[in-house]
Coordinates of C-alpha atoms in Angstrom, one line a residue:
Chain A
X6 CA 14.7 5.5 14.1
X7 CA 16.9 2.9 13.0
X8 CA 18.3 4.0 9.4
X9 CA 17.1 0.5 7.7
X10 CA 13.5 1.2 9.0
X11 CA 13.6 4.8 7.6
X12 CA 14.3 3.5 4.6
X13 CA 11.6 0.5 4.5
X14 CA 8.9 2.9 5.2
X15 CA 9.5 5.4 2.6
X16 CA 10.0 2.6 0.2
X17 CA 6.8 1.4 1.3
X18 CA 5.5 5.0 0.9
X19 CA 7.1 5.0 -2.6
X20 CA 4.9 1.9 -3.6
X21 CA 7.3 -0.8 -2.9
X22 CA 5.3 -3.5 -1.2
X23 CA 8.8 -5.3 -0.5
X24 CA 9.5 -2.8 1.8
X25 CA 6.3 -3.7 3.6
X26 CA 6.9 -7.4 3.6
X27 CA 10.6 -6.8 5.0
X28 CA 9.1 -5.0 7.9
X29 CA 7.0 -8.0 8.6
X30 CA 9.6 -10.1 8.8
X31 CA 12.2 -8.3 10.7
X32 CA 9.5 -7.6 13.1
X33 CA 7.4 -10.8 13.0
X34 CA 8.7 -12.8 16.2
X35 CA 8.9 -9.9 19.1
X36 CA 5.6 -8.8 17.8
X37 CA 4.3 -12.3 17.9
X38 CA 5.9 -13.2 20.4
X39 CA 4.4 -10.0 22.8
X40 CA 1.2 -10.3 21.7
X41 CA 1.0 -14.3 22.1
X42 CA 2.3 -13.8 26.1
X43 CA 0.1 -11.0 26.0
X44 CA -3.0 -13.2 25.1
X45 CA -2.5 -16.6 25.7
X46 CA -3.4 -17.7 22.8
X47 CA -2.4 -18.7 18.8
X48 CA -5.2 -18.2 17.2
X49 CA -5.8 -14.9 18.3
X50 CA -2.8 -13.7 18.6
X51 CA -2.7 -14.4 14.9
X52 CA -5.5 -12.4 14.6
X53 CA -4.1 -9.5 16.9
X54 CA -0.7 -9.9 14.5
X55 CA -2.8 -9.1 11.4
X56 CA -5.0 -6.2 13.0
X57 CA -1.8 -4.2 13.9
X58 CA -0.3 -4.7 10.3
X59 CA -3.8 -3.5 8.6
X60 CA -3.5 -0.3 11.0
X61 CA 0.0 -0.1 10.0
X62 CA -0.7 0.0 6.4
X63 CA -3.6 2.5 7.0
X64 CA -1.6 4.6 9.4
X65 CA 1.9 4.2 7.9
X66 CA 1.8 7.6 5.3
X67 CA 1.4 9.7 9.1
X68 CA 4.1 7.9 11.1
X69 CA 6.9 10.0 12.2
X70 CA 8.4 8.9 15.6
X71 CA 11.7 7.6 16.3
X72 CA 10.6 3.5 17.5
X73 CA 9.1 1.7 14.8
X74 CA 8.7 -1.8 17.2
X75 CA 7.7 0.8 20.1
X76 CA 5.0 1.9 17.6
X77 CA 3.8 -1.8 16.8
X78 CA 4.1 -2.8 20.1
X79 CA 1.7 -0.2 20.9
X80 CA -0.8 -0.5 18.7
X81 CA -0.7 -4.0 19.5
X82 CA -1.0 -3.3 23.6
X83 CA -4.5 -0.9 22.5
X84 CA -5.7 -4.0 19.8
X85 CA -5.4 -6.3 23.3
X86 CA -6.5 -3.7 25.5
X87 CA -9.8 -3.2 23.5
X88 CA -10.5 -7.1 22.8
X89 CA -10.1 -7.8 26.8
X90 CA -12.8 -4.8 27.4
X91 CA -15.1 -6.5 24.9
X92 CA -14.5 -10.1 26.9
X93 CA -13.3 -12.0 23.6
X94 CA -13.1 -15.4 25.4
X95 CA -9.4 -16.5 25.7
X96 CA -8.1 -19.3 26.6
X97 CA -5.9 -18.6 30.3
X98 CA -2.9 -19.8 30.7
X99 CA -3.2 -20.9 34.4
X100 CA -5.9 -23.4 33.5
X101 CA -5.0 -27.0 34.2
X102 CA -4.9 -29.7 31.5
X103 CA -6.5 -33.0 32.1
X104 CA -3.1 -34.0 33.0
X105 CA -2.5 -31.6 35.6
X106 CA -0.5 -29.7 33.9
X107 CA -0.8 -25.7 33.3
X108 CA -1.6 -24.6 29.7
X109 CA 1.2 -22.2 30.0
X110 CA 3.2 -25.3 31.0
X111 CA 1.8 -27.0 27.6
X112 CA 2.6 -23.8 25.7
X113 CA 6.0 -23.5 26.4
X114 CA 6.6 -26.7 25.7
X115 CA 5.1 -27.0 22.4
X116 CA 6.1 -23.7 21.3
X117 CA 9.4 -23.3 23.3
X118 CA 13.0 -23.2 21.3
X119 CA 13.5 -27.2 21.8
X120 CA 16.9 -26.4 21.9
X121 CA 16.7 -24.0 24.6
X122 CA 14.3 -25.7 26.3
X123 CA 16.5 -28.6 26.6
X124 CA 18.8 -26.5 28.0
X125 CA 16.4 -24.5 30.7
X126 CA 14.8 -27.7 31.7
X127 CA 12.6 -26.7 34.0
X128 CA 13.9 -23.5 34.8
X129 CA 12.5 -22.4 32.3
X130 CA 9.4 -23.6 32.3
X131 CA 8.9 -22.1 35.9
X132 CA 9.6 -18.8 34.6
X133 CA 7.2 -19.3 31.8
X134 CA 4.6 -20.0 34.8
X135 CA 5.7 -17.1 36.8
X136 CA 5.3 -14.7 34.6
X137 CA 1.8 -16.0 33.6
X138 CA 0.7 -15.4 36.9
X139 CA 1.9 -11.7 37.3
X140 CA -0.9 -9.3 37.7
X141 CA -1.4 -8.5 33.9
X142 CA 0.3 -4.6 33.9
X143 CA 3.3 -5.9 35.7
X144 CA 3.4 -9.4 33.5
X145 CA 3.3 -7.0 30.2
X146 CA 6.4 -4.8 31.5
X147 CA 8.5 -7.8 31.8
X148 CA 7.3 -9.2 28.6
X149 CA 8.2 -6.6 26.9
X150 CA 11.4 -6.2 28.2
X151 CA 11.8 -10.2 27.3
X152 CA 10.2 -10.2 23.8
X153 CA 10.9 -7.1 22.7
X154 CA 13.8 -5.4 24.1
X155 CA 11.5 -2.3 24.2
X156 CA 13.4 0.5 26.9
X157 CA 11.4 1.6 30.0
X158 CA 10.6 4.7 28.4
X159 CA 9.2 3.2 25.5
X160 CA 7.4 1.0 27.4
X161 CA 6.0 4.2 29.4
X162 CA 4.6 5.2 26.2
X163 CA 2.8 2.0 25.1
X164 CA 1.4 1.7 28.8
X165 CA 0.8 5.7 28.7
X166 CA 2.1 6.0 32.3
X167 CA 5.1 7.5 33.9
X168 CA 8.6 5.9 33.4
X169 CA 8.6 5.7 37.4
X170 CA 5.4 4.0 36.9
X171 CA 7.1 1.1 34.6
X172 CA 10.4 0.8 36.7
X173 CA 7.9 0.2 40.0
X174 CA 6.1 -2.8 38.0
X175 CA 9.4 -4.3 36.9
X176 CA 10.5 -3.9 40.4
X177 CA 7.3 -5.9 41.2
X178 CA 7.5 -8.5 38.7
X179 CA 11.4 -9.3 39.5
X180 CA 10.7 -9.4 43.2
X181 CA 7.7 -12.0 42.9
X182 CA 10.1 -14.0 40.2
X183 CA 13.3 -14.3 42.1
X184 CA 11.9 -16.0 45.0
X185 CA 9.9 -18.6 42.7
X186 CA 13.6 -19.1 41.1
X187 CA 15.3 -19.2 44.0
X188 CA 16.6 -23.0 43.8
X189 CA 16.6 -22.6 40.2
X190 CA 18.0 -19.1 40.5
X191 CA 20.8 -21.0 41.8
X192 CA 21.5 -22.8 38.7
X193 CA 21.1 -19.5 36.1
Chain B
X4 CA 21.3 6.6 48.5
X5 CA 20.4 2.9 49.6
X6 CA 20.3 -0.2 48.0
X7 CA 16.4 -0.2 47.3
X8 CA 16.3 3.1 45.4
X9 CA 19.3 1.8 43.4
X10 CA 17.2 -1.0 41.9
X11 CA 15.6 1.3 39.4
X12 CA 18.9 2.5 38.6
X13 CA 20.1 -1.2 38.1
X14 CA 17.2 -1.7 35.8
X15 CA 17.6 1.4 33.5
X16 CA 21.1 0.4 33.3
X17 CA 20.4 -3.1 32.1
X18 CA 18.2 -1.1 28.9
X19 CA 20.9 1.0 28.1
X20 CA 19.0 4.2 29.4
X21 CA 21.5 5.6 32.1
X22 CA 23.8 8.5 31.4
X23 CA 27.4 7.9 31.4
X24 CA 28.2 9.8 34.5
X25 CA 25.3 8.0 36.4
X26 CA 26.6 4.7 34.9
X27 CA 29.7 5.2 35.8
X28 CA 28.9 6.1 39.9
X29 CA 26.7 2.9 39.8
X30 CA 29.6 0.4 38.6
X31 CA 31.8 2.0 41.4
X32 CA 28.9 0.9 43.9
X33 CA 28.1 -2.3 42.4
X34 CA 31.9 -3.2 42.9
X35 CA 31.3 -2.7 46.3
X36 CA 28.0 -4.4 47.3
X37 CA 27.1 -7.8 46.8
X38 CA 23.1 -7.4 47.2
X39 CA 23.1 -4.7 44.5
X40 CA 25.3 -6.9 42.3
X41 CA 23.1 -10.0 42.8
X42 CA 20.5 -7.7 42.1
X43 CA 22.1 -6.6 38.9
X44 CA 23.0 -9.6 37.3
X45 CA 19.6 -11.8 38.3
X46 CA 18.1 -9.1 35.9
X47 CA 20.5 -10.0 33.0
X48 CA 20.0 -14.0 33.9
X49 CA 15.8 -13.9 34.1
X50 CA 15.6 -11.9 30.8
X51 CA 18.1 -13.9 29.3
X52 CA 15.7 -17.2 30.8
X53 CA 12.6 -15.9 29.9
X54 CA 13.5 -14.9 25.9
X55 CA 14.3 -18.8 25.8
X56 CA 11.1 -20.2 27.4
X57 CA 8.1 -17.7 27.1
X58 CA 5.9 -19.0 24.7
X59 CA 7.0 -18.2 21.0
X60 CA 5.6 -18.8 17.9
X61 CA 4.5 -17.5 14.2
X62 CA 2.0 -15.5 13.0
X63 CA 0.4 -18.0 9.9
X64 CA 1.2 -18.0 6.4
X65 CA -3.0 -16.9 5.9
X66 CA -2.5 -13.5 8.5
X67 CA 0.9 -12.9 6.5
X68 CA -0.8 -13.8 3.2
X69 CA -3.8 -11.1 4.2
X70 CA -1.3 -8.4 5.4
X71 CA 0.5 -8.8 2.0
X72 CA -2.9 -8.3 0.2
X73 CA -3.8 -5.3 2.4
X74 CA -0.3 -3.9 1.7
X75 CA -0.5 -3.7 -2.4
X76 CA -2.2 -1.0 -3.7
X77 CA -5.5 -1.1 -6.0
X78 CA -4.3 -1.2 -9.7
X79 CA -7.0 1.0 -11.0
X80 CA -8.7 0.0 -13.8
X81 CA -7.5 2.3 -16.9
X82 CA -10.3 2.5 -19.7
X83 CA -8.7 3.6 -23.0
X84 CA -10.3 2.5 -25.8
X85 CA -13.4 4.9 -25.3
X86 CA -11.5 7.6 -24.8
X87 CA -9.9 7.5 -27.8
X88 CA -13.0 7.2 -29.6
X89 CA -14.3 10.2 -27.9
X90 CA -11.4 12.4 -29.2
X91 CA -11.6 10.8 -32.6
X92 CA -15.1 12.1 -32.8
X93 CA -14.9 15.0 -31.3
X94 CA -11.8 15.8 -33.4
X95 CA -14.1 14.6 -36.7
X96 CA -16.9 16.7 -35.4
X97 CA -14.8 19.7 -34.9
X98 CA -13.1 19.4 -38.8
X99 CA -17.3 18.9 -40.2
X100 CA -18.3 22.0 -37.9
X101 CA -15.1 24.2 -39.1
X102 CA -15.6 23.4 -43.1
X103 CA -19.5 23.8 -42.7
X104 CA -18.7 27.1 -42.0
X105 CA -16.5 28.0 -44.5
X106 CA -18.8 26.7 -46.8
X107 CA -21.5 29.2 -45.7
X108 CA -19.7 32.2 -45.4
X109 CA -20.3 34.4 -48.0
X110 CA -18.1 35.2 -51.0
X111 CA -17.5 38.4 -53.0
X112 CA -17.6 36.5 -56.6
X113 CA -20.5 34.5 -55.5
X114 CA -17.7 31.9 -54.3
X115 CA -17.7 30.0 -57.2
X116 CA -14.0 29.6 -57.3
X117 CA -13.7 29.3 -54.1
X118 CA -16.4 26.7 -53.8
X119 CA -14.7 24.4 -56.4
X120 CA -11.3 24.2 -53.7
X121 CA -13.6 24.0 -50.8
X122 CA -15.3 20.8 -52.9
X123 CA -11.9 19.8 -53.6
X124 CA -10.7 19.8 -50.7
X125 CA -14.0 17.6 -49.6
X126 CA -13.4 15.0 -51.7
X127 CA -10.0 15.0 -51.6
X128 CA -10.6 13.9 -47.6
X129 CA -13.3 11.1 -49.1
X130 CA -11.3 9.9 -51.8
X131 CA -8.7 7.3 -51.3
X132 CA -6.9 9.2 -54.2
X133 CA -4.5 12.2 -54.3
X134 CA -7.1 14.1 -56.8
X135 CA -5.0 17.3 -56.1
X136 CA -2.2 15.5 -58.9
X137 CA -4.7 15.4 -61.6
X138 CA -6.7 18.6 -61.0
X139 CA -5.8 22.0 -63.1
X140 CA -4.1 24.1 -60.1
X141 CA -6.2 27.1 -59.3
X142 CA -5.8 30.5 -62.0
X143 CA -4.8 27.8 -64.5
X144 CA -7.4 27.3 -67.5
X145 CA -9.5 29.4 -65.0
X146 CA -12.9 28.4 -63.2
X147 CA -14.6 27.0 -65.8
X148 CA -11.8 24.1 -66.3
X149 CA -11.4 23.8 -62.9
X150 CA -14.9 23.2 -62.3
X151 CA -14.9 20.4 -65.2
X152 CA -11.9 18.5 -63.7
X153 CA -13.9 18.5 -60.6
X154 CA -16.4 17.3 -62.4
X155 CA -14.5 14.1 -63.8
X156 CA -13.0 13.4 -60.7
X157 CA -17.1 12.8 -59.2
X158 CA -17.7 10.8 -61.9
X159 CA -14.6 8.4 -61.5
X160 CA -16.0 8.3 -58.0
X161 CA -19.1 7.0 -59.0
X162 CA -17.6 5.3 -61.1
X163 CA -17.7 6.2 -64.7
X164 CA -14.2 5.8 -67.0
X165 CA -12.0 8.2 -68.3
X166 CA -13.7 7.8 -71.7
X167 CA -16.7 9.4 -70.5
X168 CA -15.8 12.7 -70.0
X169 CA -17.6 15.4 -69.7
X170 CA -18.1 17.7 -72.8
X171 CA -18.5 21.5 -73.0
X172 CA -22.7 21.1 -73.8
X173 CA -22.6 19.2 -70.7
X174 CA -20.7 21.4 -68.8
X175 CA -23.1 24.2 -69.6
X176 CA -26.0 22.2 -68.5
X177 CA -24.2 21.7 -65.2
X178 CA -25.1 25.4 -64.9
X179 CA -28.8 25.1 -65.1
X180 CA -28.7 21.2 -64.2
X181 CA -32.1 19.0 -64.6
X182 CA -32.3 15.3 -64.2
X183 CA -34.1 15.2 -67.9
X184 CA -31.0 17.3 -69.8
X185 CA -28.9 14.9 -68.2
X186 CA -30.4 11.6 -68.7
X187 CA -30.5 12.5 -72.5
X188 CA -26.9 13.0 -72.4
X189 CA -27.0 10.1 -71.2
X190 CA -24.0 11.1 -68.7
X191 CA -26.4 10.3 -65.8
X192 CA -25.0 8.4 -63.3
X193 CA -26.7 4.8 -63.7
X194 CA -26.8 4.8 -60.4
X195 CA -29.2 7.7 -60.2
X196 CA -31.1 6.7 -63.2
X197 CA -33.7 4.9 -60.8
X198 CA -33.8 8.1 -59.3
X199 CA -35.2 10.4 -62.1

């Protein structure tokens, strides 16, 4: 576990809520930004955001493993997991504007980096379709690997499959991507 | 082993998850062949694309705001006033329990002397005064003037002056008191005049 995180969580076990709030905040965009790919939505990712942090507190005086954003990440990937088995409506990314134009299309440009979008054009925003349209296990691999930075084997763990089973769906998700990119592929 | 099985190689190399000596054989190979190197670096370029264009955001100041309220812990409420009130009495109710008991147990001489320390002592812990300066210190002037500066020290405490001391009739009818002898006195207590 990275020596700063060690340190945070037995402050936090010590009573200082600082400790919590840093946490938070080192954590707050790859969290937000895995769980908002991961549902399609603001509003409840900002609910799924919270619901992993109230766990977190609850769960925090037992944690003893070595990733403490492989931990978030899954708890996060089970909060998701359970509120797709319940069929919480949310909002897909494929569905077209009155406009024509994707959601995800909409999303990425609204919640892009404006500096980086400017710079991907529209490379990026092809990606940003791609992706939404990879079957969901494959499309979470490579989010992960995005947003997060997670490894394969922690990404195993979140998924509870094999590391095998993770490389095949990255291999998957490159090989539907790089042929959607291949003009723009080009240009990277 | 063919370019197809080295993908997943590539791909645990680009998360920092092969071992050196396996790292090392598949730079020598990626050297060599251009699929396995386009391969290689159109991993790098689409991660590096998609952190810059997948949808983003933050969580809102509320969720924070709620997580930061979970997070504190419950201050819990500390009551102290009653508890001190509870020792206090219990502490009082021990020291009346402990001298009630002294006062009953029995004494050789009849506890006459002793009874005039114990009463002492009594009204030394009601009275706002130190009557231990002005009473006769116990074997001096014996019992009897013992028992007569006890005496005074009720009466101030009633409230009667100096000048109305006690005498040594009056003393003697202390020893078979009635209300009558003392009204005629005329020591009584006004106080306790309604009284008779």
């Amino acid at each position: 576990m990275d020596a700063s995180d060690r340190e945070l969580i037995e402050g936090y076990r010590n009573g200082e809520i600082a400790a919590l709030e840093d946490l938070v905040t080192k954590y707050r965009r790859q969290l937000f930004g895995y769980i908002l790919n991961m549902t399609g939505n603001s509003s409840e990712a900002d609910d799924v955001f919270q619901e992993v942090w109230l766990r977190v507190i609850r769960k925090l005086s037992l944690y003893n493993e070595k990733n403490f954003l492989g931990w978030l990440v899954r708890i996060a990937h089970n909060i998701v997991i359970d509120r797709y088995r319940r069929k919480k409506p949310v909002v897909s990314l494929d569905k077209e504007t009155d406009e024509g134009q994707s959601l995800m299309a909409t999303v990425v440009a609204k919640d892009g980096d404006p500096e980086k979008n400017a710079q991907m054009g529209e490379v990026g925003t092809h990606i940003a379709e791609a992706v939404a349209q990879l079957p969901d296990d494959q499309k979470e691999v490579f989010v992960m690997r995005a947003r997060t930075g997670l490894t394969f084997k922690e990404i195993a763990k979140v998924q509870a499959v094999s590391i095998n089973t993770v490389l095949a769906r990255m291999q998957y998700a490159i090989t539907k991507l790089r042929p959607l990119l291949q003009e723009d592929y080009a240009n990277l | 082993m063919n370019c197809s099985e080295l993908e997943q190689k590539i791909l645990l190399a680009s998360s920092g998850e092969l071992q050196d000596e396996e790292l090392e054989s598949l730079q020598s190979h990626l050297a060599q062949c251009a699929q396995c190197k386009a391969y290689h670096d159109s991993i790098d370029a689409l991660l590096i694309a998609a952190d810059g264009s997948l949808p983003t955001g933050e969580p809102s100041a509320e969720a924070i705001s709620r997580i930061k309220e979970a997070a504190a812990p419950r201050q819990k409420r500390v009551v102290v006033f009653p508890r001190l009130w509870v020792h206090a009495l219990a502490y009082a109710a021990a020291v009346v329990v402990l001298i009630s008991g002294w006062l009953m147990l029995p004494r050789d001489d009849g506890g006459r002397g002793d009874r005039i320390s114990e009463i002492n002592t009594i009204v030394a812990m009601m009275s706002e005064e130190n009557v231990f300066s002005t009473n006769i210190k116990e074997g001096e002037g014996g019992n009897e003037a013992r028992l007569r500066a006890l005496a005074n020290t009720l009466l101030e405490i009633q409230g009667f002056t100096e000048s109305q001391t006690l005498d040594e009739e009056w003393l003697d009818q202390l020893t078979e008191p009635s209300p009558t002898a003392l009204l005629e006195h005329n020591t009584l207590s006004p106080l306790w005049k309604g009284y008779v």
